[in-house]
Coordinates of C-alpha atoms in Angstrom, one line a residue:
M1 CA 36.2 22.0 -8.6
K2 CA 33.7 23.4 -11.2
P3 CA 34.2 21.0 -14.2
L4 CA 33.1 18.5 -10.6
M5 CA 30.1 20.3 -9.5
V6 CA 29.1 20.2 -12.8
L7 CA 29.7 16.7 -13.7
L8 CA 28.0 16.0 -9.7
L9 CA 25.0 18.1 -10.5
I10 CA 24.2 16.0 -14.5
F11 CA 24.7 12.8 -12.0
F12 CA 21.9 13.8 -9.5
A13 CA 19.6 15.5 -11.8
S14 CA 19.3 12.4 -13.7
T15 CA 18.6 10.0 -10.9
K16 CA 14.6 11.0 -11.2
I17 CA 14.8 9.4 -14.7
C18 CA 16.8 6.2 -14.0
N19 CA 14.5 3.5 -12.4
A20 CA 17.6 0.8 -11.6
Q21 CA 16.8 0.6 -8.2
F22 CA 13.0 0.8 -8.3
I23 CA 10.5 -1.5 -6.0
S24 CA 7.2 -2.1 -7.4
G25 CA 4.1 -2.3 -5.3
D26 CA 3.8 -6.2 -7.0
D27 CA 6.8 -6.5 -4.8
K28 CA 6.1 -5.3 -1.8
L29 CA 3.0 -7.2 -1.6
H30 CA 5.3 -10.5 -2.3
F31 CA 7.4 -9.0 0.5
G32 CA 4.3 -9.0 2.9
T33 CA 2.9 -12.4 1.7
G34 CA 6.4 -14.1 2.3
A35 CA 6.2 -12.7 5.7
L36 CA 2.6 -13.9 6.3
I37 CA 2.9 -17.4 5.4
S38 CA 6.5 -17.8 7.2
A39 CA 5.1 -16.4 10.5
T40 CA 2.0 -18.7 10.4
T41 CA 4.1 -21.5 9.4
Y42 CA 6.8 -20.8 12.2
A43 CA 3.5 -20.4 14.9
M44 CA 2.5 -23.6 13.8
V45 CA 5.4 -25.4 13.9
Y46 CA 6.7 -24.0 16.9
S47 CA 3.6 -24.9 18.8
I48 CA 3.6 -28.3 17.7
T49 CA 7.5 -29.3 18.0
K50 CA 9.0 -26.7 20.3
N51 CA 12.0 -26.7 18.3
K52 CA 13.1 -23.6 17.1
K53 CA 15.8 -24.8 14.3
K54 CA 12.7 -26.8 12.4
A55 CA 10.1 -24.0 12.8
F56 CA 12.9 -21.8 11.0
W57 CA 13.7 -24.2 8.1
Y58 CA 10.0 -25.1 7.5
S59 CA 8.8 -21.4 7.6
L60 CA 11.6 -20.4 5.3
G61 CA 11.3 -23.3 2.7
T62 CA 7.3 -22.7 3.0
S63 CA 7.7 -18.9 1.9
T64 CA 10.5 -19.9 -1.0
L65 CA 8.2 -22.8 -2.4
A66 CA 4.8 -20.3 -2.0
G67 CA 7.0 -17.5 -4.0
F68 CA 8.6 -20.5 -6.5
A69 CA 4.9 -21.4 -7.2
K70 CA 3.6 -18.5 -7.8
E71 CA 6.3 -17.5 -10.3
A72 CA 5.9 -21.0 -12.2
Y73 CA 2.1 -20.4 -12.6
D74 CA 2.9 -16.4 -13.8
G75 CA 5.2 -18.3 -16.2
T76 CA 2.4 -20.8 -17.5
Q77 CA 0.0 -17.7 -18.0
E78 CA -0.4 -15.7 -21.4
N79 CA 1.7 -12.4 -21.9
N80 CA 3.8 -13.2 -18.4
K81 CA 6.9 -14.5 -17.6
F82 CA 8.7 -15.8 -14.3
D83 CA 10.2 -13.2 -12.4
T84 CA 12.9 -14.1 -10.2
G85 CA 12.5 -10.3 -8.6
E86 CA 9.5 -11.6 -7.2
M87 CA 10.3 -15.0 -5.9
I88 CA 13.0 -12.7 -4.1
A89 CA 10.9 -10.4 -2.5
T90 CA 8.6 -13.2 -0.8
S91 CA 11.6 -15.7 0.0
L92 CA 12.8 -12.4 1.5
G93 CA 9.8 -11.5 3.7
G94 CA 9.7 -15.2 4.6
L95 CA 13.4 -14.7 6.2
T96 CA 12.6 -11.5 7.7
A97 CA 9.8 -12.9 9.7
T98 CA 11.3 -15.7 10.7
V99 CA 14.3 -14.6 12.0
T100 CA 12.4 -11.6 13.7
I101 CA 10.2 -14.4 15.1
N102 CA 13.5 -16.9 16.1
L103 CA 14.8 -13.8 17.7
F104 CA 12.2 -13.5 20.4
V105 CA 10.4 -17.1 21.0
G106 CA 11.2 -19.1 23.3
N107 CA 14.0 -17.4 25.1
R108 CA 12.0 -17.3 28.6
R109 CA 13.8 -19.2 31.4
N110 CA 11.1 -20.3 34.1
K111 CA 12.5 -18.6 36.9
R112 CA 10.6 -18.4 40.1
V113 CA 9.1 -14.8 41.3
S114 CA 9.7 -14.6 45.3
F115 CA 7.5 -11.9 46.8
V116 CA 9.1 -10.4 49.6
P117 CA 6.5 -8.6 52.3
I118 CA 6.8 -5.0 52.6
E119 CA 7.6 -4.2 56.3

């Protein structure tokens, strides 16, 4: 039991040194930008077409295309490279916003509300 505790202590103590799952501030910005682009595209497409499926795919595609275009541009710059992690962060931001908006848009039914007079 004691060797197991020592191994667990070493394992958890060394996790501060390892940054395998480190999320940088730049990835957070890419996520937020993807969400903003996707939400704007969804609102525009849905207001024009009133089609949830078309708005979903257009907004997701736009955020993914924006992430790809940004990373393709970064790949052409000196001392920079195409970073798939940042492209995925932009796409995931777009997916998050698209799914969230898709859940709450267009679910209203035109119900008539009848007012009953209180006697």
